[in-house]
mmCIF file of C-alpha atoms in Angstrom:
data_model
loop_
_atom_site.group_PDB
_atom_site.id
_atom_site.type_symbol
_atom_site.label_atom_id
_atom_site.label_comp_id
_atom_site.label_asym_id
_atom_site.label_seq_id
_atom_site.Cartn_x
_atom_site.Cartn_y
_atom_site.Cartn_z
ATOM 1 C CA MET A 1 99.023 115.560 96.277
ATOM 2 C CA THR A 2 97.263 112.298 96.841
ATOM 3 C CA ALA A 3 95.004 111.360 93.873
ATOM 4 C CA ALA A 4 91.274 110.256 94.372
ATOM 5 C CA ARG A 5 90.147 106.788 93.527
ATOM 6 C CA GLY A 6 87.143 106.083 91.711
ATOM 7 C CA PHE A 7 85.039 102.855 91.999
ATOM 8 C CA ALA A 8 82.153 101.690 89.838
ATOM 9 C CA ALA A 9 78.760 101.537 91.140
ATOM 10 C CA PHE A 10 77.626 98.344 92.847
ATOM 11 C CA ALA A 11 75.225 96.105 91.138
ATOM 12 C CA PRO A 12 72.062 95.097 93.040
ATOM 13 C CA GLN A 13 72.935 92.384 95.627
ATOM 14 C CA SER A 14 70.781 89.710 97.134
ATOM 15 C CA ALA A 15 68.714 90.406 100.097
ATOM 16 C CA GLY A 16 70.973 88.192 102.288
ATOM 17 C CA ALA A 17 74.149 89.986 101.267
ATOM 18 C CA ARG A 18 76.423 90.825 104.170
ATOM 19 C CA PHE A 19 78.143 94.056 104.955
ATOM 20 C CA ALA A 20 81.679 94.377 106.272
ATOM 21 C CA THR A 21 83.126 90.843 106.588
ATOM 22 C CA SER A 22 86.460 92.160 107.850
ATOM 23 C CA TRP A 23 87.136 93.282 111.276
ATOM 24 C CA TRP A 24 88.206 96.962 110.203
ATOM 25 C CA GLY A 25 85.122 97.109 107.835
ATOM 26 C CA ARG A 26 82.861 96.167 110.961
ATOM 27 C CA ALA A 27 84.483 98.864 112.953
ATOM 28 C CA TRP A 28 83.423 101.274 110.205
ATOM 29 C CA ILE A 29 79.892 100.081 110.297
ATOM 30 C CA GLN A 30 79.876 100.351 114.042
ATOM 31 C CA ALA A 31 81.063 103.840 113.981
ATOM 32 C CA LEU A 32 78.244 104.685 111.501
ATOM 33 C CA GLU A 33 75.452 102.921 113.650
ATOM 34 C CA ASP A 34 76.781 104.491 116.797
ATOM 35 C CA THR A 35 76.325 107.902 115.381
ATOM 36 C CA SER A 36 73.010 107.390 113.909
ATOM 37 C CA LEU A 37 69.839 108.996 115.531
ATOM 38 C CA ASP A 38 67.322 107.073 113.580
ATOM 39 C CA HIS A 39 67.609 103.238 113.079
ATOM 40 C CA GLY A 40 64.770 103.302 110.703
ATOM 41 C CA LEU A 41 66.909 105.388 108.271
ATOM 42 C CA LEU A 42 69.793 102.966 108.726
ATOM 43 C CA ARG A 43 67.476 100.102 107.742
ATOM 44 C CA LYS A 44 66.435 102.031 104.540
ATOM 45 C CA GLY A 45 70.183 102.658 103.880
ATOM 46 C CA ARG A 46 70.972 99.072 104.126
ATOM 47 C CA ALA A 47 68.183 98.384 101.537
ATOM 48 C CA TYR A 48 69.395 101.212 99.311
ATOM 49 C CA ALA A 49 72.974 99.882 99.388
ATOM 50 C CA LYS A 50 71.878 96.307 98.406
ATOM 51 C CA GLN A 51 69.457 97.552 95.660
ATOM 52 C CA GLY A 52 72.477 99.398 94.077
ATOM 53 C CA ARG A 53 70.762 102.667 94.091
ATOM 54 C CA LEU A 54 74.048 104.676 94.326
ATOM 55 C CA GLY A 55 76.122 105.794 91.494
ATOM 56 C CA PRO A 56 79.957 105.403 91.221
ATOM 57 C CA ILE A 57 81.964 106.140 94.406
ATOM 58 C CA THR A 58 84.902 108.544 94.704
ATOM 59 C CA VAL A 59 87.298 108.163 97.487
ATOM 60 C CA SER A 60 89.661 111.069 98.260
ATOM 61 C CA PRO A 61 91.517 112.369 101.374
ATOM 62 C CA GLY A 62 88.968 113.190 103.935
ATOM 63 C CA ARG A 63 85.835 112.254 101.987
ATOM 64 C CA ILE A 64 83.764 109.656 100.154
ATOM 65 C CA ALA A 65 81.160 110.685 97.605
ATOM 66 C CA ALA A 66 78.510 109.411 95.351
ATOM 67 C CA VAL A 67 75.409 110.464 93.703
ATOM 68 C CA ALA A 68 72.103 108.887 94.847
ATOM 69 C CA GLU A 69 69.052 108.281 92.648
ATOM 70 C CA SER A 70 70.748 110.253 89.883
ATOM 71 C CA GLU A 71 70.010 113.646 91.678
ATOM 72 C CA TYR A 72 71.170 113.856 95.277
ATOM 73 C CA ASP A 73 74.963 114.487 96.055
ATOM 74 C CA VAL A 74 76.146 112.383 98.977
ATOM 75 C CA VAL A 75 79.342 112.985 100.913
ATOM 76 C CA VAL A 76 80.598 111.384 104.108
ATOM 77 C CA ALA A 77 83.630 113.353 105.544
ATOM 78 C CA VAL A 78 86.422 111.784 107.650
ATOM 79 C CA GLU A 79 88.934 113.916 109.493
ATOM 80 C CA GLN A 80 92.387 113.482 107.959
ATOM 81 C CA LEU A 81 95.420 112.593 110.000
ATOM 82 C CA THR A 82 98.014 115.485 110.647
ATOM 83 C CA ASP A 83 101.540 115.229 109.272
ATOM 84 C CA ALA A 84 102.649 114.440 112.930
ATOM 85 C CA GLU A 85 100.150 111.649 113.272
ATOM 86 C CA TRP A 86 101.272 110.223 109.794
ATOM 87 C CA GLU A 87 104.903 110.170 111.066
ATOM 88 C CA ARG A 88 103.894 108.352 114.229
ATOM 89 C CA PHE A 89 101.716 105.909 112.072
ATOM 90 C CA LEU A 90 104.622 105.205 109.713
ATOM 91 C CA ASP A 91 106.825 104.497 112.674
ATOM 92 C CA GLN A 92 104.547 101.856 113.751
ATOM 93 C CA VAL A 93 104.368 100.424 110.142
ATOM 94 C CA ALA A 94 108.058 100.301 109.833
ATOM 95 C CA ALA A 95 108.480 98.746 113.321
ATOM 96 C CA LYS A 96 107.494 95.335 112.159
ATOM 97 C CA ALA A 97 108.402 93.924 108.772
ATOM 98 C CA GLY A 98 105.105 91.949 108.539
ATOM 99 C CA HIS A 99 102.980 95.187 108.712
ATOM 100 C CA ILE A 100 103.776 96.515 105.198
ATOM 101 C CA ALA A 101 103.573 92.855 103.724
ATOM 102 C CA ALA A 102 100.067 92.451 105.264
ATOM 103 C CA LEU A 103 98.908 95.751 103.945
ATOM 104 C CA LEU A 104 100.002 94.868 100.552
ATOM 105 C CA ASP A 105 98.117 91.586 100.809
ATOM 106 C CA ARG A 106 95.116 93.678 101.611
ATOM 107 C CA ASP A 107 94.906 92.817 105.383
ATOM 108 C CA MET A 108 94.965 95.262 108.245
ATOM 109 C CA PRO A 109 96.829 93.674 111.111
ATOM 110 C CA HIS A 110 95.109 94.079 114.497
ATOM 111 C CA ASP A 111 98.548 94.959 116.216
ATOM 112 C CA LEU A 112 99.210 97.704 113.857
ATOM 113 C CA VAL A 113 95.835 99.465 114.593
ATOM 114 C CA GLU A 114 96.524 99.013 118.318
ATOM 115 C CA ALA A 115 100.002 100.341 118.089
ATOM 116 C CA ALA A 116 98.678 103.266 116.194
ATOM 117 C CA GLN A 117 96.078 103.895 118.923
ATOM 118 C CA ASP A 118 98.764 103.760 121.566
ATOM 119 C CA ALA A 119 100.600 106.308 119.537
ATOM 120 C CA ALA A 120 97.597 108.520 119.496
ATOM 121 C CA VAL A 121 96.803 107.924 115.914
ATOM 122 C CA PRO A 122 92.929 107.459 115.400
ATOM 123 C CA LEU A 123 93.060 105.234 112.362
ATOM 124 C CA LEU A 124 89.648 103.458 112.664
ATOM 125 C CA PRO A 125 86.596 105.977 113.038
ATOM 126 C CA ALA A 126 84.733 106.095 116.174
ATOM 127 C CA VAL A 127 81.440 107.664 117.264
ATOM 128 C CA GLY A 128 80.894 111.006 115.645
ATOM 129 C CA ASP A 129 83.953 110.634 113.291
ATOM 130 C CA LEU A 130 81.685 110.175 110.135
ATOM 131 C CA GLU A 131 80.242 113.421 109.066
ATOM 132 C CA PRO A 132 77.392 112.767 106.412
ATOM 133 C CA GLU A 133 76.016 115.312 104.135
ATOM 134 C CA CYS A 134 73.357 114.956 101.337
ATOM 135 C CA SER A 135 71.424 117.255 99.096
ATOM 136 C CA CYS A 136 68.157 115.433 99.654
ATOM 137 C CA PRO A 137 65.447 116.970 101.883
ATOM 138 C CA ASP A 138 65.780 114.362 104.575
ATOM 139 C CA TRP A 139 67.028 115.713 107.922
ATOM 140 C CA GLY A 140 68.144 112.473 109.153
ATOM 141 C CA HIS A 141 71.814 111.928 110.556
ATOM 142 C CA PRO A 142 72.532 110.306 108.484
ATOM 143 C CA CYS A 143 69.946 110.092 105.793
ATOM 144 C CA LYS A 144 69.150 106.935 103.920
ATOM 145 C CA HIS A 145 71.456 107.950 101.067
ATOM 146 C CA ALA A 146 74.511 108.704 103.268
ATOM 147 C CA ALA A 147 73.792 105.504 105.207
ATOM 148 C CA ALA A 148 73.627 103.490 102.062
ATOM 149 C CA LEU A 149 77.032 105.069 101.003
ATOM 150 C CA CYS A 150 78.712 104.098 104.421
ATOM 151 C CA TYR A 151 77.344 100.536 103.975
ATOM 152 C CA GLN A 152 78.644 100.202 100.453
ATOM 153 C CA ALA A 153 81.957 101.807 101.628
ATOM 154 C CA SER A 154 82.416 98.842 103.961
ATOM 155 C CA TRP A 155 82.660 96.586 100.906
ATOM 156 C CA LEU A 156 85.438 98.813 99.595
ATOM 157 C CA LEU A 157 87.193 98.672 102.934
ATOM 158 C CA ASP A 158 86.944 94.810 103.012
ATOM 159 C CA ALA A 159 88.616 94.437 99.545
ATOM 160 C CA ASP A 160 91.227 97.073 100.308
ATOM 161 C CA PRO A 161 92.430 98.697 103.593
ATOM 162 C CA PHE A 162 94.300 101.271 101.729
ATOM 163 C CA VAL A 163 90.808 102.914 101.072
ATOM 164 C CA LEU A 164 90.695 103.749 104.788
ATOM 165 C CA LEU A 165 94.255 105.169 104.608
ATOM 166 C CA LEU A 166 93.298 107.359 101.647
ATOM 167 C CA LEU A 167 90.216 108.597 103.599
ATOM 168 C CA ARG A 168 92.703 109.574 106.365
ATOM 169 C CA GLY A 169 94.747 111.502 103.909
ATOM 170 C CA ARG A 170 97.440 109.255 102.109
ATOM 171 C CA GLY A 171 97.058 106.639 99.559
ATOM 172 C CA GLU A 172 99.059 103.408 98.918
ATOM 173 C CA ARG A 173 101.610 104.997 96.617
ATOM 174 C CA ASP A 174 102.260 107.841 99.252
ATOM 175 C CA LEU A 175 102.653 105.316 102.137
ATOM 176 C CA ILE A 176 105.127 103.067 100.203
ATOM 177 C CA GLU A 177 107.218 106.033 99.054
ATOM 178 C CA ALA A 178 107.352 107.340 102.469
ATOM 179 C CA LEU A 179 108.398 103.938 103.773
ATOM 180 C CA GLN A 180 111.095 103.627 101.150
ATOM 181 C CA GLU A 181 112.600 106.890 102.017
ATOM 182 C CA ARG A 182 112.885 105.827 105.522
ATOM 183 C CA GLU A 183 114.694 102.612 104.510
ATOM 184 C CA ALA A 184 117.068 104.332 102.027
ATOM 185 C CA PRO A 185 120.722 104.174 103.443
ATOM 186 C CA ALA A 186 122.225 107.535 104.053
ATOM 187 C CA GLN A 187 125.612 106.716 102.744
ATOM 188 C CA LYS A 188 127.727 107.408 99.572
ATOM 189 C CA PRO A 189 127.309 105.209 96.748
ATOM 190 C CA SER A 190 130.141 102.621 96.375
ATOM 191 C CA GLY A 191 131.781 101.247 93.222
ATOM 192 C CA VAL A 192 133.169 102.790 89.947
ATOM 193 C CA PRO A 193 130.948 104.874 87.609
ATOM 194 C CA ALA A 194 130.008 102.657 84.513
ATOM 195 C CA ALA A 195 131.516 105.414 82.125
ATOM 196 C CA VAL A 196 134.966 105.073 83.971
ATOM 197 C CA ALA A 197 134.836 101.104 84.206
ATOM 198 C CA TYR A 198 134.315 100.728 80.533
ATOM 199 C CA ALA A 199 136.419 103.688 79.254
ATOM 200 C CA ALA A 200 139.127 101.232 78.137
ATOM 201 C CA GLY A 201 136.603 99.047 76.281
ATOM 202 C CA VAL A 202 134.680 96.019 77.241
ATOM 203 C CA PRO A 203 136.759 92.912 77.901
ATOM 204 C CA PRO A 204 136.117 89.821 75.755
ATOM 205 C CA LEU A 205 133.912 86.990 77.069
ATOM 206 C CA PRO A 206 135.762 84.020 78.372
ATOM 207 C CA GLU A 207 135.694 80.881 75.951
ATOM 208 C CA PRO A 208 133.016 78.429 76.627
ATOM 209 C CA PRO A 209 133.925 75.338 78.508
ATOM 210 C CA PRO A 210 134.891 72.224 76.444
ATOM 211 C CA TYR A 211 132.094 69.821 75.664
ATOM 212 C CA ASP A 212 134.153 66.611 75.770
ATOM 213 C CA VAL A 213 135.177 66.733 79.302
ATOM 214 C CA THR A 214 135.033 63.122 80.847
ATOM 215 C CA TYR A 215 132.273 62.891 83.296
ATOM 216 C CA SER A 216 133.601 62.148 86.844
ATOM 217 C CA PRO A 217 130.965 60.586 89.151
ATOM 218 C CA PRO A 218 130.760 62.183 92.566
ATOM 219 C CA ALA A 219 131.843 60.230 95.570
ATOM 220 C CA LEU A 220 128.838 59.571 97.524
ATOM 221 C CA GLU A 221 128.957 57.994 101.035
ATOM 222 C CA PRO A 222 126.130 55.608 101.935
ATOM 223 C CA ALA A 223 123.655 57.015 104.431
ATOM 224 C CA PRO A 224 120.458 55.750 105.939
ATOM 225 C CA GLY A 225 117.460 56.376 103.721
ATOM 226 C CA VAL A 226 119.507 57.368 100.692
ATOM 227 C CA ASP A 227 119.823 55.335 97.501
ATOM 228 C CA VAL A 228 123.319 56.042 96.491
ATOM 229 C CA ALA A 229 123.104 54.156 93.286
ATOM 230 C CA ALA A 230 120.013 56.219 92.184
ATOM 231 C CA LEU A 231 121.778 59.469 93.068
ATOM 232 C CA ALA A 232 124.780 58.545 91.007
ATOM 233 C CA VAL A 233 122.453 57.730 87.945
ATOM 234 C CA LEU A 234 120.656 61.044 88.452
ATOM 235 C CA ALA A 235 123.884 63.014 88.685
ATOM 236 C CA ALA A 236 125.227 61.383 85.424
ATOM 237 C CA SER A 237 122.018 62.152 83.705
ATOM 238 C CA ALA A 238 122.037 65.770 84.764
ATOM 239 C CA ALA A 239 125.587 66.163 83.555
ATOM 240 C CA GLY A 240 124.758 64.556 80.183
ATOM 241 C CA ARG A 241 121.738 66.871 79.757
ATOM 242 C CA ALA A 242 123.817 69.934 80.604
ATOM 243 C CA ARG A 243 126.365 69.015 78.010
ATOM 244 C CA GLU A 244 123.637 68.570 75.380
ATOM 245 C CA LEU A 245 122.050 71.866 76.474
ATOM 246 C CA LEU A 246 125.394 73.612 75.908
ATOM 247 C CA ARG A 247 125.805 72.067 72.351
ATOM 248 C CA ARG A 248 122.236 72.672 71.160
ATOM 249 C CA GLY A 249 121.179 75.664 73.062
ATOM 250 C CA ARG A 250 117.845 74.055 74.036
ATOM 251 C CA LEU A 251 116.525 70.629 75.040
ATOM 252 C CA PRO A 252 113.128 69.160 74.299
ATOM 253 C CA GLU A 253 110.539 69.109 76.990
ATOM 254 C CA LEU A 254 109.893 65.535 78.246
ATOM 255 C CA SER A 255 107.051 64.179 80.028
ATOM 256 C CA GLU A 256 107.495 62.096 83.246
ATOM 257 C CA TYR A 257 107.193 58.787 81.119
ATOM 258 C CA GLN A 258 109.467 59.937 78.520
ATOM 259 C CA ASP A 259 112.128 60.932 81.079
ATOM 260 C CA ARG A 260 111.853 57.420 82.767
ATOM 261 C CA VAL A 261 112.498 55.783 79.326
ATOM 262 C CA ARG A 262 115.410 58.036 78.643
ATOM 263 C CA LEU A 263 116.982 57.227 81.923
ATOM 264 C CA ALA A 264 116.496 53.496 81.489
ATOM 265 C CA ALA A 265 117.991 53.775 78.058
ATOM 266 C CA GLU A 266 121.061 55.729 78.804
ATOM 267 C CA HIS A 267 121.781 54.067 82.062
ATOM 268 C CA ASP A 268 120.841 50.342 81.401
ATOM 269 C CA LEU A 269 118.150 50.399 84.220
ATOM 270 C CA ASP A 270 115.708 47.529 84.375
ATOM 271 C CA LEU A 271 112.480 49.337 84.700
ATOM 272 C CA GLY A 272 110.347 46.952 82.679
ATOM 273 C CA LEU A 273 110.348 49.253 79.608
ATOM 274 C CA ASP A 274 112.291 47.031 76.995
ATOM 275 C CA ALA A 275 110.510 47.993 73.978
ATOM 276 C CA ALA A 276 110.389 51.698 74.912
ATOM 277 C CA VAL A 277 114.030 51.577 75.753
ATOM 278 C CA GLN A 278 115.008 50.002 72.463
ATOM 279 C CA ALA A 279 112.787 52.700 70.575
ATOM 280 C CA TRP A 280 114.607 55.496 72.557
ATOM 281 C CA ARG A 281 117.925 54.218 71.672
ATOM 282 C CA HIS A 282 117.137 54.043 68.005
ATOM 283 C CA GLY A 283 115.319 57.396 67.728
ATOM 284 C CA GLY A 284 114.984 59.382 71.108
ATOM 285 C CA ALA A 285 111.639 60.945 71.819
ATOM 286 C CA ASP A 286 110.697 60.700 68.094
ATOM 287 C CA GLY A 287 111.349 56.963 68.273
ATOM 288 C CA LEU A 288 109.232 56.499 71.439
ATOM 289 C CA ASP A 289 106.443 58.445 69.928
ATOM 290 C CA VAL A 290 106.353 56.124 66.812
ATOM 291 C CA LEU A 291 106.332 53.077 69.238
ATOM 292 C CA ASP A 292 103.366 54.337 71.412
ATOM 293 C CA GLY A 293 101.065 56.229 68.939
ATOM 294 C CA SER A 294 99.780 56.361 65.436
ATOM 295 C CA TRP A 295 98.921 59.341 63.143
ATOM 296 C CA THR A 296 97.773 60.213 59.615
ATOM 297 C CA PRO A 297 100.531 61.863 57.679
ATOM 298 C CA PRO A 298 99.754 64.206 54.789
ATOM 299 C CA ARG A 299 99.049 62.475 51.543
ATOM 300 C CA ARG A 300 101.847 64.373 49.779
ATOM 301 C CA GLU A 301 104.382 62.740 52.153
ATOM 302 C CA LEU A 302 102.976 59.284 51.762
ATOM 303 C CA ALA A 303 103.039 59.671 47.999
ATOM 304 C CA ARG A 304 106.798 60.670 48.064
ATOM 305 C CA ALA A 305 107.434 57.671 50.220
ATOM 306 C CA GLN A 306 105.650 55.252 47.845
ATOM 307 C CA ALA A 307 107.753 56.653 45.004
ATOM 308 C CA LEU A 308 110.907 56.154 46.920
ATOM 309 C CA LEU A 309 109.835 52.502 47.701
ATOM 310 C CA GLU A 310 109.129 51.652 44.144
ATOM 311 C CA ALA A 311 112.464 53.214 42.860
ATOM 312 C CA GLY A 312 114.286 51.211 45.294
ATOM 313 C CA TRP A 313 113.331 47.960 43.604
ATOM 314 C CA GLU A 314 114.950 49.105 40.251
ATOM 315 C CA GLY A 315 112.225 47.810 37.886
ATOM 316 C CA GLU A 316 111.330 44.738 39.942
ATOM 317 C CA ARG A 317 107.847 44.298 41.271
ATOM 318 C CA PRO A 318 107.664 46.084 44.582
ATOM 319 C CA PRO A 319 106.348 44.007 47.581
ATOM 320 C CA HIS A 320 102.692 44.130 48.694
ATOM 321 C CA VAL A 321 102.169 46.773 51.207
ATOM 322 C CA GLU A 322 99.435 46.944 53.910
ATOM 323 C CA THR A 323 98.943 50.422 54.884
ATOM 324 C CA TRP A 324 97.296 52.000 57.923
ATOM 325 C CA ARG A 325 97.716 55.647 58.894
ATOM 326 C CA ASN A 326 101.543 55.909 59.365
ATOM 327 C CA ARG A 327 102.235 52.206 59.297
ATOM 328 C CA TRP A 328 103.182 50.104 56.281
ATOM 329 C CA THR A 329 103.434 46.392 56.877
ATOM 330 C CA ILE A 330 105.635 44.662 54.236
ATOM 331 C CA GLY A 331 105.863 40.778 55.108
ATOM 332 C CA PRO A 332 107.801 40.348 58.384
ATOM 333 C CA VAL A 333 108.674 44.107 58.486
ATOM 334 C CA GLN A 334 106.675 47.190 59.518
ATOM 335 C CA LEU A 335 107.760 50.668 58.735
ATOM 336 C CA ARG A 336 106.362 53.523 60.725
ATOM 337 C CA TYR A 337 106.492 57.079 59.546
ATOM 338 C CA GLY A 338 107.532 59.467 62.330
ATOM 339 C CA ARG A 339 106.583 63.054 62.785
ATOM 340 C CA ASP A 340 110.253 63.990 62.259
ATOM 341 C CA GLY A 341 109.983 62.789 58.536
ATOM 342 C CA ARG A 342 111.894 59.454 59.046
ATOM 343 C CA TRP A 343 110.811 55.809 58.719
ATOM 344 C CA TYR A 344 111.408 53.449 61.672
ATOM 345 C CA PRO A 345 111.739 49.669 61.288
ATOM 346 C CA PHE A 346 109.827 47.169 63.364
ATOM 347 C CA THR A 347 109.924 43.289 63.433
ATOM 348 C CA ARG A 348 107.770 40.691 65.021
ATOM 349 C CA ARG A 349 108.697 39.492 68.439
ATOM 350 C CA ASP A 350 106.191 37.476 70.415
ATOM 351 C CA ASP A 351 103.213 38.706 68.380
ATOM 352 C CA GLU A 352 104.240 42.349 68.982
ATOM 353 C CA TRP A 353 106.142 44.733 66.814
ATOM 354 C CA TRP A 354 109.435 45.728 68.202
ATOM 355 C CA PRO A 355 111.879 48.515 67.138
ATOM 356 C CA ALA A 356 114.546 46.990 64.887
ATOM 357 C CA GLY A 357 116.955 49.629 64.157
ATOM 358 C CA PRO A 358 117.628 53.299 63.482
ATOM 359 C CA PRO A 359 115.329 55.331 61.223
ATOM 360 C CA GLU A 360 115.970 56.318 57.446
ATOM 361 C CA ARG A 361 114.462 59.030 55.246
ATOM 362 C CA ASP A 362 114.187 56.481 52.449
ATOM 363 C CA PRO A 363 111.811 53.486 53.314
ATOM 364 C CA ALA A 364 113.434 51.298 50.825
ATOM 365 C CA ALA A 365 116.751 51.588 52.623
ATOM 366 C CA LEU A 366 115.169 49.593 55.406
ATOM 367 C CA LEU A 367 114.136 46.696 53.232
ATOM 368 C CA GLY A 368 117.537 45.769 51.726
#
């Protein structure tokens, strides 16, 4: 049995709020207004709808219902499709692959509705198809409460055309299950049952490929608009990264700038990144981070490094150290503490600090 759907009450809307922006929602409104015998009640219904004077709305096969002004029960009935009509409608949905995709995207294709009409399936309501009923004393057809419910229903239809299909008798799940049953192949299952396939035990996995295989560059033919040299570099880079991934199980994520520096460092590319390339060759991404930025390490780590530096001079007076954040300047050498817990040496070159070698855990080892 198709389940009903409940919708929260609409909050008050602005006076200029529109009803039925979708073409199928407008068809719903047209059926309401063509059926009405009193346009004054329709005007009041529009005002009631925008003022949010209805409670939560329940949509179920053949009816849409709400409570108006906390005391009147309002129902609008819609005739449900017969089983034969549903079968013809499903034929039309299945006839074109884009139909179900459009419905799932909350769109009602024009050609689907037209095909349904040609198959004698009245999907959209017409004059007289909406049957209002309300417990209020108003004898209007529809009364202002039922009109308000129909106008608010157009908002529900705009957001989800499956609301219309539910009113006609079947919801989204029913429709999809029926289509899946039509698509299921009527043939015997192939293959071997898992219990039989693994009765003799699970075969061992093959050994992983060797990591030290010599990289063989692909043979690339020159072509218009193709930089063969650049492609060769990228292929070699991808192979190297794949090998490292197999070894480590993961690779650090690199920014675009970091990846450019990596490529220049690993493949001797002249990209105008000399200092950055040198930093990468000495310390990878951590070395590049030390070159480009500064940070304030925890005091405990700096105190430990100070003790290592003093111990390295074996009783002699340690050199004067100018400290600023993670950078210690000692005469012509600057040591920079990285976030990886290592000290990186720098030396002066043209009034700039340049990476001077690989990092060490002990800063004293860089001053020997």
